[in-house]
Amino acid sequence: MDDSVSLTGTGLHLAFGSNKVLRGVDVHVDAGKTVTVIGPSGSGKSTLLRVLNRLHEPDAGDILLDGRSVLADNPDRLRQRIGMVFQHFNLFPHRTVADNIALGPRKLKKLSKEAARRLALEQLELVGLAHKADSRPGNLSGGQQQRVAIARALAMQPQVMFFDEATSALDPELVKGVLALMADLSTTGMTMVVVTHEMGFARSVSDSVLFMDRGVVVESGAPEQMFDNPETPRLQTFLSEVL
Ligand code: ADP
Ligand code: MG
């Protein structure tokens, strides 16, 4: 990608009532790089992604794409620039795989039916599923469905991709293919933020790792540093439990 953008969040705070879920989070992803976010359940990882694409408005802090604050823009515009892939892929069961992908570009980018279909087939080719274009999602494996969900996000031509535990709901034997696709994508110059429990992926694919606990970034750095020489007791404990 030649139009890669950087993504920055500074001093992000968010509370749900009295529950302070983000308490001053800073995150930066250089253009075309991949940052993984690790940390215990409930530490605020998903909320951080949702604040970064303004599904929740931060109580304080700023969000910058390509060095420019996006908080004054229409949130829909930001969401069109950021593709998101979740644990549960939520494909429409009664539509074909190709239609699932073509829907967004038709509605939001006003592509003709034919152009959207061409785009869908191109994206399916990239995720290795062109032969499934006219199948229903229910006839695909979970791993294939997640690859379709990734193709659906990419069809909107986002500048940044977020993944929130994209492989957590998959049977173990299907995880590899999805992680391989994410790893491929990370080498194309896509700017990515990946929340994951897959420490192998965090270590081998990401340019840097953020460890969150209780709404703050406790430690961050290059993967080798984080995994081989964790500095804080909290990261040491976390890694001893998950590795
Ligand atoms: P993680 O993804 O690290 O497991 P989350 O960001 O999902 O953590 O959740 C962090 C905290 O925020 C939890 O205490 C959770 O209950 C709370 N939370 C998340 N989303 C909401 C919401 N929409 N309304 C109220 N509380 C929420
Ligand atoms: Mg989560």
PDB file of C-alpha atoms and ligand atoms in Angstrom:
ATOM      1  CA  MET A   1       0.000   0.000   0.000  1.00  0.00           C
ATOM      2  CA  ASP A   2       1.391   3.364  -0.927  1.00  0.00           C
ATOM      3  CA  ASP A   3      -1.110   5.399   1.071  1.00  0.00           C
ATOM      4  CA  SER A   4      -0.355   3.917   4.503  1.00  0.00           C
ATOM      5  CA  VAL A   5      -1.227   6.149   7.429  1.00  0.00           C
ATOM      6  CA  SER A   6      -0.092   6.263  11.035  1.00  0.00           C
ATOM      7  CA  LEU A   7      -2.567   5.991  13.886  1.00  0.00           C
ATOM      8  CA  THR A   8      -2.134   7.643  17.267  1.00  0.00           C
ATOM      9  CA  GLY A   9      -4.226   7.774  20.412  1.00  0.00           C
ATOM     10  CA  THR A  10      -3.068  10.067  23.196  1.00  0.00           C
ATOM     11  CA  GLY A  11      -4.256  10.250  26.774  1.00  0.00           C
ATOM     12  CA  LEU A  12      -7.419   8.286  26.070  1.00  0.00           C
ATOM     13  CA  HIS A  13      -9.897   8.064  28.913  1.00  0.00           C
ATOM     14  CA  LEU A  14     -13.256   6.355  28.977  1.00  0.00           C
ATOM     15  CA  ALA A  15     -15.560   5.510  31.873  1.00  0.00           C
ATOM     16  CA  PHE A  16     -18.821   3.576  31.873  1.00  0.00           C
ATOM     17  CA  GLY A  17     -20.503   5.144  34.886  1.00  0.00           C
ATOM     18  CA  SER A  18     -18.034   4.737  37.716  1.00  0.00           C
ATOM     19  CA  ASN A  19     -16.060   2.032  35.880  1.00  0.00           C
ATOM     20  CA  LYS A  20     -12.962   3.748  34.517  1.00  0.00           C
ATOM     21  CA  VAL A  21     -12.133   1.409  31.676  1.00  0.00           C
ATOM     22  CA  LEU A  22      -9.421   3.473  29.961  1.00  0.00           C
ATOM     23  CA  ARG A  23      -7.290   5.606  32.237  1.00  0.00           C
ATOM     24  CA  GLY A  24      -4.932   7.529  30.008  1.00  0.00           C
ATOM     25  CA  VAL A  25      -3.921   5.206  27.194  1.00  0.00           C
ATOM     26  CA  ASP A  26      -1.314   6.201  24.620  1.00  0.00           C
ATOM     27  CA  VAL A  27      -0.939   4.127  21.490  1.00  0.00           C
ATOM     28  CA  HIS A  28       0.972   4.765  18.295  1.00  0.00           C
ATOM     29  CA  VAL A  29       1.204   2.719  15.121  1.00  0.00           C
ATOM     30  CA  ASP A  30       3.592   3.911  12.436  1.00  0.00           C
ATOM     31  CA  ALA A  31       2.256   3.869   8.899  1.00  0.00           C
ATOM     32  CA  GLY A  32       2.203   0.320   7.568  1.00  0.00           C
ATOM     33  CA  LYS A  33       3.171  -1.275  10.890  1.00  0.00           C
ATOM     34  CA  THR A  34       1.408  -3.746  13.163  1.00  0.00           C
ATOM     35  CA  VAL A  35       0.888  -3.286  16.888  1.00  0.00           C
ATOM     36  CA  THR A  36      -0.534  -6.096  18.989  1.00  0.00           C
ATOM     37  CA  VAL A  37      -2.398  -5.476  22.213  1.00  0.00           C
ATOM     38  CA  ILE A  38      -2.213  -8.165  24.873  1.00  0.00           C
ATOM     39  CA  GLY A  39      -3.506  -8.304  28.423  1.00  0.00           C
ATOM     40  CA  PRO A  40      -5.928 -10.050  30.724  1.00  0.00           C
ATOM     41  CA  SER A  41      -9.631 -10.244  30.049  1.00  0.00           C
ATOM     42  CA  GLY A  42     -11.398  -7.048  31.129  1.00  0.00           C
ATOM     43  CA  SER A  43      -8.287  -4.888  30.850  1.00  0.00           C
ATOM     44  CA  GLY A  44      -9.876  -2.604  28.234  1.00  0.00           C
ATOM     45  CA  LYS A  45      -8.458  -3.954  24.955  1.00  0.00           C
ATOM     46  CA  SER A  46     -11.742  -4.108  23.054  1.00  0.00           C
ATOM     47  CA  THR A  47     -12.798  -0.776  24.478  1.00  0.00           C
ATOM     48  CA  LEU A  48      -9.557   0.761  23.248  1.00  0.00           C
ATOM     49  CA  LEU A  49     -10.324  -0.369  19.675  1.00  0.00           C
ATOM     50  CA  ARG A  50     -13.878   0.917  19.970  1.00  0.00           C
ATOM     51  CA  VAL A  51     -12.644   4.293  21.183  1.00  0.00           C
ATOM     52  CA  LEU A  52     -10.038   4.472  18.424  1.00  0.00           C
ATOM     53  CA  ASN A  53     -12.755   4.156  15.798  1.00  0.00           C
ATOM     54  CA  ARG A  54     -15.167   6.265  17.849  1.00  0.00           C
ATOM     55  CA  LEU A  55     -17.803   3.655  18.483  1.00  0.00           C
ATOM     56  CA  HIS A  56     -17.350   5.159  21.947  1.00  0.00           C
ATOM     57  CA  GLU A  57     -16.364   8.817  22.183  1.00  0.00           C
ATOM     58  CA  PRO A  58     -13.402   9.223  24.560  1.00  0.00           C
ATOM     59  CA  ASP A  59     -13.997  11.297  27.703  1.00  0.00           C
ATOM     60  CA  ALA A  60     -10.553  12.793  27.155  1.00  0.00           C
ATOM     61  CA  GLY A  61      -7.649  12.407  24.772  1.00  0.00           C
ATOM     62  CA  ASP A  62      -7.137  12.660  21.052  1.00  0.00           C
ATOM     63  CA  ILE A  63      -7.109  10.347  18.039  1.00  0.00           C
ATOM     64  CA  LEU A  64      -4.943  11.126  15.036  1.00  0.00           C
ATOM     65  CA  LEU A  65      -4.746   9.524  11.624  1.00  0.00           C
ATOM     66  CA  ASP A  66      -1.705  10.492   9.617  1.00  0.00           C
ATOM     67  CA  GLY A  67      -0.880  13.030  12.326  1.00  0.00           C
ATOM     68  CA  ARG A  68      -4.203  14.836  12.057  1.00  0.00           C
ATOM     69  CA  SER A  69      -6.878  14.793  14.765  1.00  0.00           C
ATOM     70  CA  VAL A  70     -10.073  13.107  13.611  1.00  0.00           C
ATOM     71  CA  LEU A  71     -12.255  14.064  16.569  1.00  0.00           C
ATOM     72  CA  ALA A  72     -13.827  16.995  14.763  1.00  0.00           C
ATOM     73  CA  ASP A  73     -14.715  14.868  11.713  1.00  0.00           C
ATOM     74  CA  ASN A  74     -17.889  12.918  11.154  1.00  0.00           C
ATOM     75  CA  PRO A  75     -17.359   9.575  12.959  1.00  0.00           C
ATOM     76  CA  ASP A  76     -18.768   7.690   9.967  1.00  0.00           C
ATOM     77  CA  ARG A  77     -15.912   8.992   7.871  1.00  0.00           C
ATOM     78  CA  LEU A  78     -13.389   7.649  10.351  1.00  0.00           C
ATOM     79  CA  ARG A  79     -15.119   4.261  10.437  1.00  0.00           C
ATOM     80  CA  GLN A  80     -14.855   4.048   6.670  1.00  0.00           C
ATOM     81  CA  ARG A  81     -11.109   4.478   6.992  1.00  0.00           C
ATOM     82  CA  ILE A  82     -10.777   1.732   9.612  1.00  0.00           C
ATOM     83  CA  GLY A  83     -11.778  -1.857   8.867  1.00  0.00           C
ATOM     84  CA  MET A  84     -12.716  -4.045  11.789  1.00  0.00           C
ATOM     85  CA  VAL A  85     -12.715  -7.810  12.248  1.00  0.00           C
ATOM     86  CA  PHE A  86     -14.264  -9.331  15.366  1.00  0.00           C
ATOM     87  CA  GLN A  87     -14.342 -12.698  17.055  1.00  0.00           C
ATOM     88  CA  HIS A  88     -17.840 -13.298  15.672  1.00  0.00           C
ATOM     89  CA  PHE A  89     -17.886 -12.548  11.998  1.00  0.00           C
ATOM     90  CA  ASN A  90     -21.629 -11.841  11.597  1.00  0.00           C
ATOM     91  CA  LEU A  91     -21.959 -12.635   7.917  1.00  0.00           C
ATOM     92  CA  PHE A  92     -25.486 -12.506   6.531  1.00  0.00           C
ATOM     93  CA  PRO A  93     -26.494 -16.180   6.337  1.00  0.00           C
ATOM     94  CA  HIS A  94     -29.003 -15.819   3.493  1.00  0.00           C
ATOM     95  CA  ARG A  95     -26.670 -13.954   1.178  1.00  0.00           C
ATOM     96  CA  THR A  96     -23.858 -15.461  -0.824  1.00  0.00           C
ATOM     97  CA  VAL A  97     -20.281 -14.937   0.217  1.00  0.00           C
ATOM     98  CA  ALA A  98     -19.736 -12.509  -2.688  1.00  0.00           C
ATOM     99  CA  ASP A  99     -22.878 -10.544  -1.805  1.00  0.00           C
ATOM    100  CA  ASN A 100     -21.749 -10.245   1.813  1.00  0.00           C
ATOM    101  CA  ILE A 101     -18.586  -8.556   0.586  1.00  0.00           C
ATOM    102  CA  ALA A 102     -20.243  -6.455  -2.132  1.00  0.00           C
ATOM    103  CA  LEU A 103     -22.873  -4.992   0.179  1.00  0.00           C
ATOM    104  CA  GLY A 104     -20.716  -2.363   1.904  1.00  0.00           C
ATOM    105  CA  PRO A 105     -19.063  -1.036  -1.271  1.00  0.00           C
ATOM    106  CA  ARG A 106     -22.472  -0.825  -2.985  1.00  0.00           C
ATOM    107  CA  LYS A 107     -24.149   1.019  -0.136  1.00  0.00           C
ATOM    108  CA  LEU A 108     -21.342   3.195   1.195  1.00  0.00           C
ATOM    109  CA  LYS A 109     -19.145   3.675  -1.854  1.00  0.00           C
ATOM    110  CA  LYS A 110     -22.080   3.693  -4.300  1.00  0.00           C
ATOM    111  CA  LEU A 111     -20.474   1.134  -6.603  1.00  0.00           C
ATOM    112  CA  SER A 112     -22.632  -0.407  -9.320  1.00  0.00           C
ATOM    113  CA  LYS A 113     -23.746  -4.002  -8.822  1.00  0.00           C
ATOM    114  CA  GLU A 114     -21.205  -5.179 -11.400  1.00  0.00           C
ATOM    115  CA  ALA A 115     -18.296  -3.164  -9.991  1.00  0.00           C
ATOM    116  CA  ALA A 116     -19.075  -4.336  -6.452  1.00  0.00           C
ATOM    117  CA  ARG A 117     -19.200  -7.952  -7.625  1.00  0.00           C
ATOM    118  CA  ARG A 118     -15.819  -7.562  -9.371  1.00  0.00           C
ATOM    119  CA  LEU A 119     -14.360  -6.047  -6.217  1.00  0.00           C
ATOM    120  CA  ALA A 120     -15.791  -8.864  -4.092  1.00  0.00           C
ATOM    121  CA  LEU A 121     -14.246 -11.480  -6.372  1.00  0.00           C
ATOM    122  CA  GLU A 122     -10.878  -9.716  -6.266  1.00  0.00           C
ATOM    123  CA  GLN A 123     -10.942  -9.649  -2.470  1.00  0.00           C
ATOM    124  CA  LEU A 124     -11.975 -13.299  -2.321  1.00  0.00           C
ATOM    125  CA  GLU A 125      -9.069 -14.153  -4.581  1.00  0.00           C
ATOM    126  CA  LEU A 126      -6.719 -12.443  -2.130  1.00  0.00           C
ATOM    127  CA  VAL A 127      -7.980 -14.508   0.794  1.00  0.00           C
ATOM    128  CA  GLY A 128      -7.931 -17.715  -1.265  1.00  0.00           C
ATOM    129  CA  LEU A 129     -11.680 -18.212  -1.436  1.00  0.00           C
ATOM    130  CA  ALA A 130     -12.671 -17.209  -4.954  1.00  0.00           C
ATOM    131  CA  HIS A 131     -14.191 -20.665  -5.431  1.00  0.00           C
ATOM    132  CA  LYS A 132     -16.665 -19.972  -2.593  1.00  0.00           C
ATOM    133  CA  ALA A 133     -18.091 -16.766  -4.090  1.00  0.00           C
ATOM    134  CA  ASP A 134     -21.559 -18.188  -4.623  1.00  0.00           C
ATOM    135  CA  SER A 135     -21.767 -20.347  -1.503  1.00  0.00           C
ATOM    136  CA  ARG A 136     -23.712 -19.396   1.616  1.00  0.00           C
ATOM    137  CA  PRO A 137     -21.566 -18.600   4.661  1.00  0.00           C
ATOM    138  CA  GLY A 138     -23.051 -21.566   6.535  1.00  0.00           C
ATOM    139  CA  ASN A 139     -21.407 -23.924   4.069  1.00  0.00           C
ATOM    140  CA  LEU A 140     -17.935 -22.623   4.921  1.00  0.00           C
ATOM    141  CA  SER A 141     -15.739 -23.542   7.873  1.00  0.00           C
ATOM    142  CA  GLY A 142     -15.327 -21.007  10.665  1.00  0.00           C
ATOM    143  CA  GLY A 143     -11.846 -20.194   9.402  1.00  0.00           C
ATOM    144  CA  GLN A 144     -13.142 -19.612   5.877  1.00  0.00           C
ATOM    145  CA  GLN A 145     -15.958 -17.439   7.230  1.00  0.00           C
ATOM    146  CA  GLN A 146     -13.445 -15.346   9.126  1.00  0.00           C
ATOM    147  CA  ARG A 147     -11.388 -14.960   5.938  1.00  0.00           C
ATOM    148  CA  VAL A 148     -14.568 -13.759   4.216  1.00  0.00           C
ATOM    149  CA  ALA A 149     -15.073 -11.264   7.039  1.00  0.00           C
ATOM    150  CA  ILE A 150     -11.534 -10.021   6.467  1.00  0.00           C
ATOM    151  CA  ALA A 151     -12.212  -9.758   2.712  1.00  0.00           C
ATOM    152  CA  ARG A 152     -15.404  -7.835   3.522  1.00  0.00           C
ATOM    153  CA  ALA A 153     -13.447  -5.341   5.619  1.00  0.00           C
ATOM    154  CA  LEU A 154     -10.723  -4.999   2.968  1.00  0.00           C
ATOM    155  CA  ALA A 155     -13.274  -4.386   0.203  1.00  0.00           C
ATOM    156  CA  MET A 156     -13.979  -1.024   1.834  1.00  0.00           C
ATOM    157  CA  GLN A 157     -10.337  -0.152   1.159  1.00  0.00           C
ATOM    158  CA  PRO A 158      -9.554   0.914   4.718  1.00  0.00           C
ATOM    159  CA  GLN A 159      -6.311   2.627   5.664  1.00  0.00           C
ATOM    160  CA  VAL A 160      -6.155   0.848   9.006  1.00  0.00           C
ATOM    161  CA  MET A 161      -7.337  -2.589  10.106  1.00  0.00           C
ATOM    162  CA  PHE A 162      -8.386  -3.581  13.630  1.00  0.00           C
ATOM    163  CA  PHE A 163      -8.633  -7.209  14.693  1.00  0.00           C
ATOM    164  CA  ASP A 164     -10.291  -8.052  18.006  1.00  0.00           C
ATOM    165  CA  GLU A 165      -9.529 -11.642  18.966  1.00  0.00           C
ATOM    166  CA  ALA A 166     -10.264 -12.661  15.404  1.00  0.00           C
ATOM    167  CA  THR A 167      -9.259 -16.272  16.014  1.00  0.00           C
ATOM    168  CA  SER A 168     -10.670 -16.790  19.529  1.00  0.00           C
ATOM    169  CA  ALA A 169     -13.914 -18.407  18.393  1.00  0.00           C
ATOM    170  CA  LEU A 170     -12.294 -20.765  15.893  1.00  0.00           C
ATOM    171  CA  ASP A 171     -11.555 -24.441  16.303  1.00  0.00           C
ATOM    172  CA  PRO A 172      -7.819 -24.837  16.920  1.00  0.00           C
ATOM    173  CA  GLU A 173      -7.098 -26.373  13.512  1.00  0.00           C
ATOM    174  CA  LEU A 174      -8.632 -23.346  11.769  1.00  0.00           C
ATOM    175  CA  VAL A 175      -6.659 -20.702  13.630  1.00  0.00           C
ATOM    176  CA  LYS A 176      -3.472 -21.060  11.603  1.00  0.00           C
ATOM    177  CA  GLY A 177      -4.978 -20.103   8.241  1.00  0.00           C
ATOM    178  CA  VAL A 178      -6.522 -16.926   9.620  1.00  0.00           C
ATOM    179  CA  LEU A 179      -3.318 -15.928  11.415  1.00  0.00           C
ATOM    180  CA  ALA A 180      -1.358 -16.567   8.203  1.00  0.00           C
ATOM    181  CA  LEU A 181      -3.692 -14.253   6.315  1.00  0.00           C
ATOM    182  CA  MET A 182      -3.286 -11.566   8.974  1.00  0.00           C
ATOM    183  CA  ALA A 183       0.482 -11.984   8.847  1.00  0.00           C
ATOM    184  CA  ASP A 184       0.400 -11.616   5.040  1.00  0.00           C
ATOM    185  CA  LEU A 185      -1.684  -8.483   5.339  1.00  0.00           C
ATOM    186  CA  SER A 186       0.795  -7.003   7.789  1.00  0.00           C
ATOM    187  CA  THR A 187       3.534  -7.262   5.172  1.00  0.00           C
ATOM    188  CA  THR A 188       1.520  -5.316   2.580  1.00  0.00           C
ATOM    189  CA  GLY A 189       1.908  -1.994   4.331  1.00  0.00           C
ATOM    190  CA  MET A 190      -1.473  -2.073   6.056  1.00  0.00           C
ATOM    191  CA  THR A 191      -1.488  -0.257   9.397  1.00  0.00           C
ATOM    192  CA  MET A 192      -2.864  -2.758  11.904  1.00  0.00           C
ATOM    193  CA  VAL A 193      -3.893  -2.999  15.545  1.00  0.00           C
ATOM    194  CA  VAL A 194      -4.366  -6.597  16.623  1.00  0.00           C
ATOM    195  CA  VAL A 195      -5.856  -7.618  19.970  1.00  0.00           C
ATOM    196  CA  THR A 196      -4.875 -11.234  20.415  1.00  0.00           C
ATOM    197  CA  HIS A 197      -4.197 -14.098  22.781  1.00  0.00           C
ATOM    198  CA  GLU A 198      -1.913 -15.645  20.179  1.00  0.00           C
ATOM    199  CA  MET A 199       1.476 -14.884  21.672  1.00  0.00           C
ATOM    200  CA  GLY A 200       3.276 -16.555  18.756  1.00  0.00           C
ATOM    201  CA  PHE A 201       1.632 -14.094  16.388  1.00  0.00           C
ATOM    202  CA  ALA A 202       2.384 -11.143  18.677  1.00  0.00           C
ATOM    203  CA  ARG A 203       5.986 -12.164  18.839  1.00  0.00           C
ATOM    204  CA  SER A 204       6.640 -12.991  15.210  1.00  0.00           C
ATOM    205  CA  VAL A 205       4.404 -10.571  13.305  1.00  0.00           C
ATOM    206  CA  SER A 206       4.060  -7.385  15.293  1.00  0.00           C
ATOM    207  CA  ASP A 207       6.426  -4.459  15.186  1.00  0.00           C
ATOM    208  CA  SER A 208       5.547  -3.592  18.748  1.00  0.00           C
ATOM    209  CA  VAL A 209       3.447  -4.937  21.584  1.00  0.00           C
ATOM    210  CA  LEU A 210       1.286  -3.136  24.150  1.00  0.00           C
ATOM    211  CA  PHE A 211       0.474  -4.855  27.409  1.00  0.00           C
ATOM    212  CA  MET A 212      -2.684  -3.477  29.009  1.00  0.00           C
ATOM    213  CA  ASP A 213      -3.953  -4.117  32.492  1.00  0.00           C
ATOM    214  CA  ARG A 214      -6.853  -2.367  34.228  1.00  0.00           C
ATOM    215  CA  GLY A 215      -7.179   0.403  31.692  1.00  0.00           C
ATOM    216  CA  VAL A 216      -3.564   1.428  31.361  1.00  0.00           C
ATOM    217  CA  VAL A 217      -0.643   0.428  29.173  1.00  0.00           C
ATOM    218  CA  VAL A 218       1.625  -1.167  31.740  1.00  0.00           C
ATOM    219  CA  GLU A 219       4.469  -1.909  29.352  1.00  0.00           C
ATOM    220  CA  SER A 220       5.159  -1.623  25.638  1.00  0.00           C
ATOM    221  CA  GLY A 221       8.037  -2.269  23.305  1.00  0.00           C
ATOM    222  CA  ALA A 222       9.514  -4.473  20.635  1.00  0.00           C
ATOM    223  CA  PRO A 223       8.291  -8.076  20.820  1.00  0.00           C
ATOM    224  CA  GLU A 224      11.697  -9.546  21.722  1.00  0.00           C
ATOM    225  CA  GLN A 225      12.016  -7.074  24.577  1.00  0.00           C
ATOM    226  CA  MET A 226       8.482  -7.744  25.844  1.00  0.00           C
ATOM    227  CA  PHE A 227       8.670 -11.530  25.666  1.00  0.00           C
ATOM    228  CA  ASP A 228      12.311 -12.127  26.587  1.00  0.00           C
ATOM    229  CA  ASN A 229      12.889  -9.336  29.082  1.00  0.00           C
ATOM    230  CA  PRO A 230       9.575  -8.161  30.520  1.00  0.00           C
ATOM    231  CA  GLU A 231      10.316  -5.398  32.990  1.00  0.00           C
ATOM    232  CA  THR A 232       7.184  -5.126  35.082  1.00  0.00           C
ATOM    233  CA  PRO A 233       6.016  -7.804  37.520  1.00  0.00           C
ATOM    234  CA  ARG A 234       2.539  -7.592  35.988  1.00  0.00           C
ATOM    235  CA  LEU A 235       3.761  -8.492  32.493  1.00  0.00           C
ATOM    236  CA  GLN A 236       6.026 -11.185  33.920  1.00  0.00           C
ATOM    237  CA  THR A 237       3.060 -12.734  35.721  1.00  0.00           C
ATOM    238  CA  PHE A 238       0.789 -12.436  32.674  1.00  0.00           C
ATOM    239  CA  LEU A 239       3.333 -14.120  30.421  1.00  0.00           C
ATOM    240  CA  SER A 240       3.985 -16.882  32.913  1.00  0.00           C
ATOM    241  CA  GLU A 241       0.254 -17.640  32.852  1.00  0.00           C
ATOM    242  CA  VAL A 242      -0.260 -17.581  29.078  1.00  0.00           C
ATOM    243  CA  LEU A 243       2.978 -18.978  27.669  1.00  0.00           C
TER     244      LEU A 243
HETATM  245  P1  ADP B   1     -11.041  -6.733  27.196  1.00  0.00           P
HETATM  246  O1  ADP B   1     -11.355  -6.602  25.735  1.00  0.00           O
HETATM  247  O2  ADP B   1      -9.623  -6.416  27.545  1.00  0.00           O
HETATM  248  O3  ADP B   1     -11.429  -8.081  27.732  1.00  0.00           O
HETATM  249  P2  ADP B   1     -13.149  -4.801  27.522  1.00  0.00           P
HETATM  250  O4  ADP B   1     -12.665  -3.583  26.852  1.00  0.00           O
HETATM  251  O5  ADP B   1     -14.141  -5.630  26.811  1.00  0.00           O
HETATM  252  O6  ADP B   1     -11.905  -5.678  28.007  1.00  0.00           O
HETATM  253  O7  ADP B   1     -13.809  -4.411  28.905  1.00  0.00           O
HETATM  254  C1  ADP B   1     -13.161  -3.615  29.878  1.00  0.00           C
HETATM  255  C2  ADP B   1     -14.170  -3.217  30.928  1.00  0.00           C
HETATM  256  O8  ADP B   1     -15.153  -2.371  30.345  1.00  0.00           O
HETATM  257  C3  ADP B   1     -14.928  -4.356  31.575  1.00  0.00           C
HETATM  258  O9  ADP B   1     -15.036  -4.058  32.943  1.00  0.00           O
HETATM  259  C4  ADP B   1     -16.274  -4.307  30.891  1.00  0.00           C
HETATM  260  O10 ADP B   1     -17.266  -4.787  31.753  1.00  0.00           O
HETATM  261  C5  ADP B   1     -16.460  -2.829  30.632  1.00  0.00           C
HETATM  262  N1  ADP B   1     -17.284  -2.542  29.444  1.00  0.00           N
HETATM  263  C6  ADP B   1     -16.950  -2.815  28.161  1.00  0.00           C
HETATM  264  N2  ADP B   1     -17.902  -2.395  27.315  1.00  0.00           N
HETATM  265  C7  ADP B   1     -18.878  -1.838  28.074  1.00  0.00           C
HETATM  266  C8  ADP B   1     -20.139  -1.209  27.790  1.00  0.00           C
HETATM  267  N3  ADP B   1     -20.568  -1.078  26.534  1.00  0.00           N
HETATM  268  N4  ADP B   1     -20.865  -0.758  28.842  1.00  0.00           N
HETATM  269  C9  ADP B   1     -20.430  -0.877  30.106  1.00  0.00           C
HETATM  270  N5  ADP B   1     -19.254  -1.457  30.444  1.00  0.00           N
HETATM  271  C10 ADP B   1     -18.482  -1.930  29.446  1.00  0.00           C
HETATM  272 MG    MG B   2     -12.111  -7.952  24.378  1.00  0.00          MG
END
